[in-house]
XYZ file of C-alpha atoms in Angstrom:
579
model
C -11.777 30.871 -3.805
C -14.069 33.474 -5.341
C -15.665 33.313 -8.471
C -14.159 36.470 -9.733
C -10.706 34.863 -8.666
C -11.540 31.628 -10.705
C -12.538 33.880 -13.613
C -9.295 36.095 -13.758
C -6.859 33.023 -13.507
C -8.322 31.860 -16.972
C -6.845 33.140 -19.816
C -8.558 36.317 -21.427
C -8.636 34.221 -24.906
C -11.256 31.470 -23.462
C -13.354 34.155 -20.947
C -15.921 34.763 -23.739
C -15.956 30.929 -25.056
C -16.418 29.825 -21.259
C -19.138 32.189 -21.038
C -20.823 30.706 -23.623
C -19.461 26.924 -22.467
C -21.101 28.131 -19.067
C -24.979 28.490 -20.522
C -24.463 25.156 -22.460
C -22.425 23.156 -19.522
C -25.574 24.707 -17.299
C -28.222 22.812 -19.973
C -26.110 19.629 -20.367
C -25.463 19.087 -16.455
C -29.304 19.885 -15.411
C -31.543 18.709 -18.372
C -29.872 15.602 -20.091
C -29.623 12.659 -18.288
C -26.229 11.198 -17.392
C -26.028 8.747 -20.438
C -26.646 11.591 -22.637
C -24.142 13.699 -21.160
C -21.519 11.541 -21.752
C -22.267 11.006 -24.996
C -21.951 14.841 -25.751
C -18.759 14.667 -24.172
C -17.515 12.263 -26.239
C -18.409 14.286 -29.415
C -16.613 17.053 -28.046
C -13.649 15.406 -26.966
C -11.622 16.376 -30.393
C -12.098 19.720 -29.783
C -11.185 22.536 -27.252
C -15.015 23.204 -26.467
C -14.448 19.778 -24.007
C -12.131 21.829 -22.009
C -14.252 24.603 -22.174
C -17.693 22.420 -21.458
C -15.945 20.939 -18.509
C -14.382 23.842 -16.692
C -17.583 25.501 -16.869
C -18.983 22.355 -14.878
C -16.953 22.860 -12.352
C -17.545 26.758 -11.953
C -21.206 25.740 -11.733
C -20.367 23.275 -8.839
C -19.206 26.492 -7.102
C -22.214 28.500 -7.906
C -24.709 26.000 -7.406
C -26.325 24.503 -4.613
C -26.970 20.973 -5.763
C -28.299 18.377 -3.448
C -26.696 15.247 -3.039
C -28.304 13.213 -5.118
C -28.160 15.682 -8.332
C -24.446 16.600 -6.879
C -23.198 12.643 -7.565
C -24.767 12.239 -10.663
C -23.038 15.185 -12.117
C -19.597 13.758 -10.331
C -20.011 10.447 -11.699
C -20.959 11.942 -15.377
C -18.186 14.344 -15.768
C -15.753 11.764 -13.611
C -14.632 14.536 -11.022
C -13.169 11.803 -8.977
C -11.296 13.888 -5.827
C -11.286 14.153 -2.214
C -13.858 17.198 -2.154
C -16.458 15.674 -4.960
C -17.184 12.101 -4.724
C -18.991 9.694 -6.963
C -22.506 8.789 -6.182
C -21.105 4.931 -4.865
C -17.897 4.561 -3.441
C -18.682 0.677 -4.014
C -18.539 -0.622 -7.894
C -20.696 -3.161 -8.519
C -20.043 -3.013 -11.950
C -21.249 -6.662 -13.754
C -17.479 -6.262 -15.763
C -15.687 -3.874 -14.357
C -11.923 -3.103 -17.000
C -10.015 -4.559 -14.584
C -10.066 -5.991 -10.784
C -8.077 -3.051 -9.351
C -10.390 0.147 -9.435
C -9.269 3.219 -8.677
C -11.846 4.932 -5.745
C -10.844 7.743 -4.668
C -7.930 9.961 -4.742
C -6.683 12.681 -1.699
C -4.266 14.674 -1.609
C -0.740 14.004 0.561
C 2.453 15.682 1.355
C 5.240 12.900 1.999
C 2.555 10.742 2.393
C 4.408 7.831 4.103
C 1.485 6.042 6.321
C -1.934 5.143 5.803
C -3.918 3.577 9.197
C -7.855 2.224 8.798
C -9.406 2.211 11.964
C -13.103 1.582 13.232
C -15.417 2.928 15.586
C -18.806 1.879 16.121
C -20.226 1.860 12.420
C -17.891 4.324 11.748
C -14.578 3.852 8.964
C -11.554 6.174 9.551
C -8.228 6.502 7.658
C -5.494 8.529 9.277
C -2.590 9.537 7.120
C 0.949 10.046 8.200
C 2.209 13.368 6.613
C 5.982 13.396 6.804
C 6.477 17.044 4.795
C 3.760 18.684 6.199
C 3.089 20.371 9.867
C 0.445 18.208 10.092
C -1.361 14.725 9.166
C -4.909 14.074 8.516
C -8.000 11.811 9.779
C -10.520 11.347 7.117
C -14.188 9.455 8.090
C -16.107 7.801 5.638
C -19.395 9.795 4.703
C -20.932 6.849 2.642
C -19.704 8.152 -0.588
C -16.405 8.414 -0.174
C -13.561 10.015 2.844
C -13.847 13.205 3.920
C -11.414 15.315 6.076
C -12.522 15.020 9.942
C -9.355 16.121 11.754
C -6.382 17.888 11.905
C -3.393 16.431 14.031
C 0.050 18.261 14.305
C 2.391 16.029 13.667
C 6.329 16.442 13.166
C 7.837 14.272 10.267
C 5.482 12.110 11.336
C 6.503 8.187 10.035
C 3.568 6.132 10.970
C 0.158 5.698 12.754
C -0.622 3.043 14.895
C -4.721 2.540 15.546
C -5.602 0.004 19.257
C -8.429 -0.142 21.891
C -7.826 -0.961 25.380
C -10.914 -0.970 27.567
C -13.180 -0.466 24.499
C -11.377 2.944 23.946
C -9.668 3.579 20.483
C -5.670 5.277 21.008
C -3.772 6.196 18.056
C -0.187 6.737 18.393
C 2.277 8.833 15.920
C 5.951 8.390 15.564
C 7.298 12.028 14.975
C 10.802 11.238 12.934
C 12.228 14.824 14.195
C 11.417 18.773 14.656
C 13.712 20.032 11.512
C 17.322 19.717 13.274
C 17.073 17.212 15.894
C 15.717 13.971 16.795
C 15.553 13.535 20.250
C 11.758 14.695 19.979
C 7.921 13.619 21.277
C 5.716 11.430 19.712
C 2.217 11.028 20.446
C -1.005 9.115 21.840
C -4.404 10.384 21.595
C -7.261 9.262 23.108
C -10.852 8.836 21.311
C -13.499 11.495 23.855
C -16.496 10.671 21.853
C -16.536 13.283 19.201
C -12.702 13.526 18.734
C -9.188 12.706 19.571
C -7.705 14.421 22.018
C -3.788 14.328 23.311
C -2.838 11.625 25.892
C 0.306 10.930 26.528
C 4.023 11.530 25.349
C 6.494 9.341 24.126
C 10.600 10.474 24.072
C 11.833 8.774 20.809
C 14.810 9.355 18.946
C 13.912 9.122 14.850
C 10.786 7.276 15.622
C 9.854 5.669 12.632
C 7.208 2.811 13.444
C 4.401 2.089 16.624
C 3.226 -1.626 17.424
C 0.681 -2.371 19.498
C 0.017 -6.033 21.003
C -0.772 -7.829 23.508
C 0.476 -10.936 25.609
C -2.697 -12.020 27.958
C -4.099 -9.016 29.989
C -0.640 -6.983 29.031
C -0.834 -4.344 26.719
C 2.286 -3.163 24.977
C 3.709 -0.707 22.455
C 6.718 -0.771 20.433
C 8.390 1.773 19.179
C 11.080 1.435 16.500
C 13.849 4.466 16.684
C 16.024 4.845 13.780
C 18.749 7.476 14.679
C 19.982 10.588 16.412
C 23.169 12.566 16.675
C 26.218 11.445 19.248
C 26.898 13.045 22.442
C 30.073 13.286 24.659
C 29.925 11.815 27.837
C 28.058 15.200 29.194
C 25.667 14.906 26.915
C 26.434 17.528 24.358
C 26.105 16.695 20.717
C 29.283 16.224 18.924
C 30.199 18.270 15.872
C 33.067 17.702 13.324
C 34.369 19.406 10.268
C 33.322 17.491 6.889
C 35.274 16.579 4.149
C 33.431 20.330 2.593
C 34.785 22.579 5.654
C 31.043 22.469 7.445
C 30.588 22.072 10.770
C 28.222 18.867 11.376
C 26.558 16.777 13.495
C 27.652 13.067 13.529
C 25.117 11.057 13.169
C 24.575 7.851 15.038
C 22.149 4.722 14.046
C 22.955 2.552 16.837
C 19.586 3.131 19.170
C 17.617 1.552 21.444
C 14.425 0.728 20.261
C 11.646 0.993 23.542
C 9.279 -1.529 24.633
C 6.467 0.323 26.749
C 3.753 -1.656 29.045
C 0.427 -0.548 29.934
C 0.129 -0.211 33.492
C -3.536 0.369 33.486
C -3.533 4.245 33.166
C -0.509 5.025 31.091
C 2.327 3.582 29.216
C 5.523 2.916 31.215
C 8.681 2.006 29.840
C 9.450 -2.092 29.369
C 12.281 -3.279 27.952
C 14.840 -1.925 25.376
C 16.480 -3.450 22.081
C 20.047 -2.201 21.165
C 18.732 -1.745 17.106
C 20.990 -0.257 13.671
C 18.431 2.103 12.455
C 15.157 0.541 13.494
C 12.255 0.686 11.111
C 10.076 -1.220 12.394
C 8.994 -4.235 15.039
C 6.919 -7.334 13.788
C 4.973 -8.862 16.618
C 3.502 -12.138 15.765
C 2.809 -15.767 17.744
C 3.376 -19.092 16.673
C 1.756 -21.957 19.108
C 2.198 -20.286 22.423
C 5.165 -18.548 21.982
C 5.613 -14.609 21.370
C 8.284 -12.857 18.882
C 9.479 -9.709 18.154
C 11.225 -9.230 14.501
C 13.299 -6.048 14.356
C 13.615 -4.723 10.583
C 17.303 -3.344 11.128
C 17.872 -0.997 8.146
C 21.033 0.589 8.493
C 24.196 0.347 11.201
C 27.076 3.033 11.534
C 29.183 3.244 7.897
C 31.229 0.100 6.963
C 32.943 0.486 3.769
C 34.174 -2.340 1.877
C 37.075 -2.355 -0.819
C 35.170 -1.567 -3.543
C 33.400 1.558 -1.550
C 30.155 -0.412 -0.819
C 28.626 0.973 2.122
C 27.931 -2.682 3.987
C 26.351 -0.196 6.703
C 22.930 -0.788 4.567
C 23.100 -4.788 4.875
C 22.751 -5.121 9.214
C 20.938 -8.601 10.130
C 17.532 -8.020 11.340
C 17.112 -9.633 14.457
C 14.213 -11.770 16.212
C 13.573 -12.157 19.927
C 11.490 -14.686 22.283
C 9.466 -14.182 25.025
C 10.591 -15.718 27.998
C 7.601 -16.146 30.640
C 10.249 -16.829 33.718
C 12.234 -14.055 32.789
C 8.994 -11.895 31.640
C 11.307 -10.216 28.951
C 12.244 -11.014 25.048
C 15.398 -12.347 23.995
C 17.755 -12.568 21.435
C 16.618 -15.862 19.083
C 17.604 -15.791 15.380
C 19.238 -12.872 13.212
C 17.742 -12.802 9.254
C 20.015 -11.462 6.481
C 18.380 -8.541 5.076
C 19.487 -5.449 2.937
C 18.759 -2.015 3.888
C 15.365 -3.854 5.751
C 12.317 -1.453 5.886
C 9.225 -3.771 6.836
C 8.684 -7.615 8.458
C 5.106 -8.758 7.810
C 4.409 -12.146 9.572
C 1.323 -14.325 8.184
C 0.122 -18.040 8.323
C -1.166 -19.780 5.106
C -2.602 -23.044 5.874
C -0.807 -23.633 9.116
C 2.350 -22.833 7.609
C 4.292 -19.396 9.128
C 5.427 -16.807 6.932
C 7.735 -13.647 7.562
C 8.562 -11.399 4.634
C 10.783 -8.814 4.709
C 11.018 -5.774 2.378
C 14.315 -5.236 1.465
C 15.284 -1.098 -0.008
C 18.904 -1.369 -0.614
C 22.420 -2.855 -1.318
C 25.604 -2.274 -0.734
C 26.440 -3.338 -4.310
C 26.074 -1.429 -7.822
C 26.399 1.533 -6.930
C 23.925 1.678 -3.610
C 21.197 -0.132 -5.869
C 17.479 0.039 -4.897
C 16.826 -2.903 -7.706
C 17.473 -6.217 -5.111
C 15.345 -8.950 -3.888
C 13.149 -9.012 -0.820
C 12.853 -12.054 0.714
C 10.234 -14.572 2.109
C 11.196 -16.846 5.330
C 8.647 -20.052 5.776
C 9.257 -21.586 9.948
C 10.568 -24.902 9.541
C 9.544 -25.697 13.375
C 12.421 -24.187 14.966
C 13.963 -21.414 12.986
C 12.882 -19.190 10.051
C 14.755 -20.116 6.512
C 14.753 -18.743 3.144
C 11.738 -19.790 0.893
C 11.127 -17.429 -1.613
C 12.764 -14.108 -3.526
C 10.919 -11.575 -4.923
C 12.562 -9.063 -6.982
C 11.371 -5.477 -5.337
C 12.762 -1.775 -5.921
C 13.841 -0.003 -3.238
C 10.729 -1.709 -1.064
C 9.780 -0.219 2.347
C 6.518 -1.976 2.925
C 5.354 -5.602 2.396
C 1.486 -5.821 3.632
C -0.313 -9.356 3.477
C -4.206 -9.559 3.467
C -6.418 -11.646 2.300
C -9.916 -11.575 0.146
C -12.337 -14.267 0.447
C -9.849 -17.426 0.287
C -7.203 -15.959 -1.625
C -3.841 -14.701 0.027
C -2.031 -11.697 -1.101
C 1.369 -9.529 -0.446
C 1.659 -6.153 -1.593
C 5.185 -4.470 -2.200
C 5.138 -0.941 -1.809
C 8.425 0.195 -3.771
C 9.504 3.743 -3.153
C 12.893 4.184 -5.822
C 13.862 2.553 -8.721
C 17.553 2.875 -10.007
C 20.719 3.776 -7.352
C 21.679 6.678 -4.915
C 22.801 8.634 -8.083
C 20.267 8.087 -10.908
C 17.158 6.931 -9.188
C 13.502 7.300 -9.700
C 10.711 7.715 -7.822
C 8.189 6.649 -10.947
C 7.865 2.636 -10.296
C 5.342 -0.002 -10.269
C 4.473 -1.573 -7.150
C 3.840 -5.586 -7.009
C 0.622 -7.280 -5.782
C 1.928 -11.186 -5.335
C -1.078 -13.782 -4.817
C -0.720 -17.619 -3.448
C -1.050 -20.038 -5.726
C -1.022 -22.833 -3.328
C 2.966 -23.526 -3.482
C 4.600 -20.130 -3.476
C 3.656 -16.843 -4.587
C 3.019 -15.383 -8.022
C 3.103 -11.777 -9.319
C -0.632 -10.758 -10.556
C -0.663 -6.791 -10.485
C 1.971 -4.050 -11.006
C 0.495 -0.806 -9.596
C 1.564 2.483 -11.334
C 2.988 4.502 -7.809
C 4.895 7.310 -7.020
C 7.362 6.953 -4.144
C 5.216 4.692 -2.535
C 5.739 3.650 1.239
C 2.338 1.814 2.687
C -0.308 -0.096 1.545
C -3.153 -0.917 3.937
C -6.361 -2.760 3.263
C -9.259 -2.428 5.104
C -12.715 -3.815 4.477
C -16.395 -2.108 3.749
C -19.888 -3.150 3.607
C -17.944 -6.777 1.976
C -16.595 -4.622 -0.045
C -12.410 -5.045 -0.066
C -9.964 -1.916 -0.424
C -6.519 -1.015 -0.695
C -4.973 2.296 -0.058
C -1.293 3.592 -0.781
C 0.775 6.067 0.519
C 2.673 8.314 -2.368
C 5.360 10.071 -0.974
C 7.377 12.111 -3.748
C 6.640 12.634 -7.756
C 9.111 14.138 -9.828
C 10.929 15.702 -6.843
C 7.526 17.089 -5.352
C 5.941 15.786 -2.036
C 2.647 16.900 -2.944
C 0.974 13.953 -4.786
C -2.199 12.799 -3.965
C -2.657 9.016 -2.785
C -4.888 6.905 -4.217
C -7.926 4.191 -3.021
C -8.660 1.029 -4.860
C -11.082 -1.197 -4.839
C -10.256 -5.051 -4.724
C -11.801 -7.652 -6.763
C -10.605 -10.873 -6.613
C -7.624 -11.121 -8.714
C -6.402 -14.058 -11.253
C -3.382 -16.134 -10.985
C -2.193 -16.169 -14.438
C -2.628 -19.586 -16.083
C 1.224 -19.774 -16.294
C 1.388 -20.632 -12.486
C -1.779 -22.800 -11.947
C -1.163 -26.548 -12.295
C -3.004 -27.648 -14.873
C -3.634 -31.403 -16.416
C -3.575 -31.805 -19.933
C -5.381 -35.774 -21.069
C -4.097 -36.470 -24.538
C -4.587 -39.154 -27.010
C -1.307 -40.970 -25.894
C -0.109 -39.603 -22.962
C -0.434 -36.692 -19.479
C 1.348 -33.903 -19.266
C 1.312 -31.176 -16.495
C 0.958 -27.378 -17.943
C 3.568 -25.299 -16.295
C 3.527 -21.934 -18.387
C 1.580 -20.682 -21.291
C 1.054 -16.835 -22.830
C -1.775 -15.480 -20.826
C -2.464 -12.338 -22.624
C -5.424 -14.016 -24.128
C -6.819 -15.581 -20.976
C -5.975 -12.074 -19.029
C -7.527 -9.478 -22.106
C -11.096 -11.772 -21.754
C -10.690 -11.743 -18.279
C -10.387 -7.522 -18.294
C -13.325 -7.435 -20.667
C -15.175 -10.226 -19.492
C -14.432 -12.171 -16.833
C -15.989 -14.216 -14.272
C -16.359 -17.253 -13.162
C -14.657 -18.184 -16.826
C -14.457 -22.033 -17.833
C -11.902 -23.236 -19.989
C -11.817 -26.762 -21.734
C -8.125 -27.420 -22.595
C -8.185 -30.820 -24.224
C -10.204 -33.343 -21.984
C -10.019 -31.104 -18.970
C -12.108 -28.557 -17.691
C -10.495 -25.797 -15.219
C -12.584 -22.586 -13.785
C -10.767 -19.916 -13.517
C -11.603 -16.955 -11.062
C -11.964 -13.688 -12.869
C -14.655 -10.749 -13.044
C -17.974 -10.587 -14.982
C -19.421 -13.067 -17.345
C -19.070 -16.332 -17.929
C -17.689 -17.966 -21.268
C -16.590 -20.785 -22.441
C -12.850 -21.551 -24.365
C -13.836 -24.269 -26.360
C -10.798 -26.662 -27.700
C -10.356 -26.994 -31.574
C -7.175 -29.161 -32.099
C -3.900 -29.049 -30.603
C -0.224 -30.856 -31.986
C 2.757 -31.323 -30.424
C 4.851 -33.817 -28.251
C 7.439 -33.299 -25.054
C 7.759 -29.864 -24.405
C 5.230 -27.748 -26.480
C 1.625 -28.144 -27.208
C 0.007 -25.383 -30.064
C -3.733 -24.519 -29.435
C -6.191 -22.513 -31.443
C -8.894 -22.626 -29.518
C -12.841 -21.029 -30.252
C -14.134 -18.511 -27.825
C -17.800 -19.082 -27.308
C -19.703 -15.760 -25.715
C -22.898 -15.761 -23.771
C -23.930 -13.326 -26.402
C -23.624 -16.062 -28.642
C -20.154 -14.478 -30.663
C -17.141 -16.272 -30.964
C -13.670 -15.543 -31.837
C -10.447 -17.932 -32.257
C -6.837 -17.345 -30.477
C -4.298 -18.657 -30.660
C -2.302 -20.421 -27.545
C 0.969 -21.271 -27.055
C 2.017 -24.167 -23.998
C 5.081 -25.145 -22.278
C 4.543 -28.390 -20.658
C 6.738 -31.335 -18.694
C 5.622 -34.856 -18.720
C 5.629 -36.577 -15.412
């Protein structure tokens, strides 16, 4: 965009008072250092000259040819924080950063419902999966931040899928459909050096997830197909007159979802799965054995008396490898709800498989349900854990350092007729028995998270789909710091006068608000007993005063002691059992 065009879009009241905010903006931004520019901002933040000081800024970015190094500084002064002007460091290495979740980097999405990190060489890439746009994304990482670096065509596209075979990176999209129909292609392109170029085609009907993995020298991909329209028996679609007068398509969920083989040049179809709208296929391996989980989301409409549609409550299904047969087979079935995502994982020998759960057949079609954890008991997968979710179509576990996390992405909060897309999503860490909620995550439709890992540095990136009815919102990059359990789920032992109790639960808010401001490594003396607790920044020391109480309830008001040598008081409240 031109200047002149920038200058005739702003109102005719502010064109002198910019002209003016130009000269001084042009002063501020090239003679004062960053410190001191900030703290002119700040004095001007009361008044409209702010908004005039900064847009003039960022006509001067356009005018001016800045090198990099002057370029950042201005960024990071006047925190233009966007996929076209990056800070100076991607990385913060602040010593107390306000919280450990940082927001990075932010880049605009349309549907946004995938985001894939891949690596070449040195190289970092992040491919998004644009579902309302003709096309999706690659961005590579330019050492400050991700930059665009290629434009795919892409139809509704669901999901990316990043592999090497041979040393050579593929990447695979699931195209959903081409506006009426889904019996479309999806795609695999090959990495030539400099770019990817178009390698093979894949029929799919509703593709909405690839897997790639491998069983010895075999190399396979999965593809999960949700749902097409039904044919007669000579293949022509079948159309019926609704309950409106309109002449429709019919759909049908019940699909096979395709198993395809490498066969050393190409992909070649496998094996199939009959599947009730297929979202997507776990592959995971426990001892020697292989598995398949199928996250089955919906089957053809099943109404129940009180007009529940149990359609959204299939069982998701898990098959077995079978070396003499060389094919999977049926082995357990899971009761899920409307089932989006499996995520298998392994903490401390022990086998995990969570599945994100996005809907009920009760209340009303309600996206407010519980997603469920399975632990393998040796044979079979059983229930071990609930978490309460909102319409959640991705559950992602990584890990940072020793610490174990889950990530819910949840899209909808609310039912079919009053829902919203405005929800918190839920970071869940291990606490060495189960897991415990740490972070909520302001997001808007959200349908991925993906971490990915640079220069030790750990990230997290999610995929907003829809804000306020809009597809265009702009998905966001944080960076990871190693996050707290609150004190309310860490076992801790209390030695009193007269007796041992275990600490089960206490308000945190104090612990946390230190934490944001302060935080880590942070040691705490509660009575006798010292416990560290992992948070970010400084270290101080919670110094007990006196404490009262019996069974049940202990009071503290305890002295914060600062390595600047302040102190404050606070007061703590505990919930404790005695063994």
């Amino acid at each position: 965009m031109t200047s002149h065009r920038v200058l005739t879009m702003l109102s005719k009241t502010y064109r002198e008072l910019i002209g003016c905010g130009v000269i001084i903006g042009y002063f501020v931004s090239n003679c004062l250092r960053e410190s001191q520019v900030i703290e002119v901002q700040s004095k001007m933040r009361q008044t409209k000259l702010a908004f005039l000081f900064l847009s003039a800024v960022v006509i001067l970015f356009m005018f001016q040819n800045c090198d990099s190094r002057r370029a950042d500084s201005q960024a990071r002064a006047f925190g233009l924080l966007n996929s076209q002007l990056l800070p100076a460091s991607f990385f913060s290495n602040d010593a107390a950063p306000p919280n450990p979740f940082v927001e990075i980097q932010r880049i605009p999405t349309v549907g946004a419902s995938d985001w894939e990190h891949f690596q070449i060489g040195a190289d970092h890439y992040l491919v998004v999966a644009n579902f309302n746009a003709s096309s999706s994304q690659i961005y590579k990482f330019s050492g400050t931040g991700f930059v665009p670096f290629q434009s795919i065509i892409t139809q509704y596209a669901n999901d990316w899928e990043a592999f090497q075979i041979g040393g050579i990176t593929y990447l695979a999209v699931a195209n959903y459909m081409d506006g009426q129909f889904f019996e479309i292609q999806s795609k695999l392109y090959k990495w030539t050096g400099s770019m990817f170029e178009e390698f093979q085609s894949i029929p799919t009907t509703g593709a909405f997830e690839f897997t790639y993995f491998s069983i010895g020298s075999d190399h396979f991909l999965a593809i999960a197909n949700e749902h097409s329209f039904k044919k007669d028996a000579n293949g022509n679609y079948i159309r019926i007159v609704n309950a409106y007068g309109d002449l429709v398509y019919v759909h049908d969920y019940a699909q096979q979802s395709e198993l395809y083989r490498w066969n050393g040049v190409r992909f070649e179809l496998f094996q199939q799965f009959s599947t009730d709208a297929a979202h997507h296929l776990e592959h995971f391996q426990i001892g020697s054995d292989h598995f398949i989980a199928v996250a089955n989301y919906y089957s053809n409409p099943i109404y129940d008396a009180g007009g529940g549609d149990l359609a959204y409550e299939p069982v998701s299904k898990i098959y077995k490898w079978h070396s003499s047969t060389v094919k999977f087979a049926e082995f357990q079935t899971l009761p899920t709800k409307g089932a989006f995502d499996l995520e298998f994982f392994t903490i401390d020998g022990s086998h995990f498989l969570a599945a994100a759960n996005s809907i009920s057949a009760a209340n009303n079609l309600s996206f407010d349900l519980n997603s469920n954890i399975f632990r393998w008991d040796g044979a079979k997968f059983v229930i071990f854990q609930d978490v309460f979710t909102h319409d959640a179509v991705d559950v992602h576990f990584f890990q940072f350092g020793s610490s174990k996390y889950l990530a819910f992405a949840n899209a909808f909060t609310g039912d079919r007729e009053t829902s919203s897309s405005e929800t918190n999503s839920e970071i869940l860490k291990w606490n060495g028995s189960s897991f415990s909620s740490v972070l909520n995550v302001p997001t808007f439709g959200a349908y991925g998270w993906e971490n990915f890992v640079m220069n030790g540095f750990n990230f997290l990136i999610v995929a907003n789909s829809i804000r306020r009815g809009s597809s265009s919102v702009e998905s966001v990059i944080y960076q990871l710091a190693e996050i707290p359990i609150p004190a309310s789920y860490i076992p801790v032992e209390i030695k009193g006068p007269s007796h041992n109790a275990v600490l089960t639960s206490f308000n945190v808010e104090s612990i946390w608000g230190y934490c944001d401001s302060l935080g880590s490594p942070v040691t705490i003396t509660l009575a006798y007993k010292q416990v560290v607790e992992e948070c970010l920044g400084n270290k101080f020391v919670l110094n007990l005063i006196e404490h009262t109480g019996a069974n049940g309830n202990i009071g503290l008001r305890a002295q914060q002691t600062h390595p600047d040598g302040r102190s404050s008081h606070q007061e703590i409240n505990l919930r404790f059992n005695v063994p």
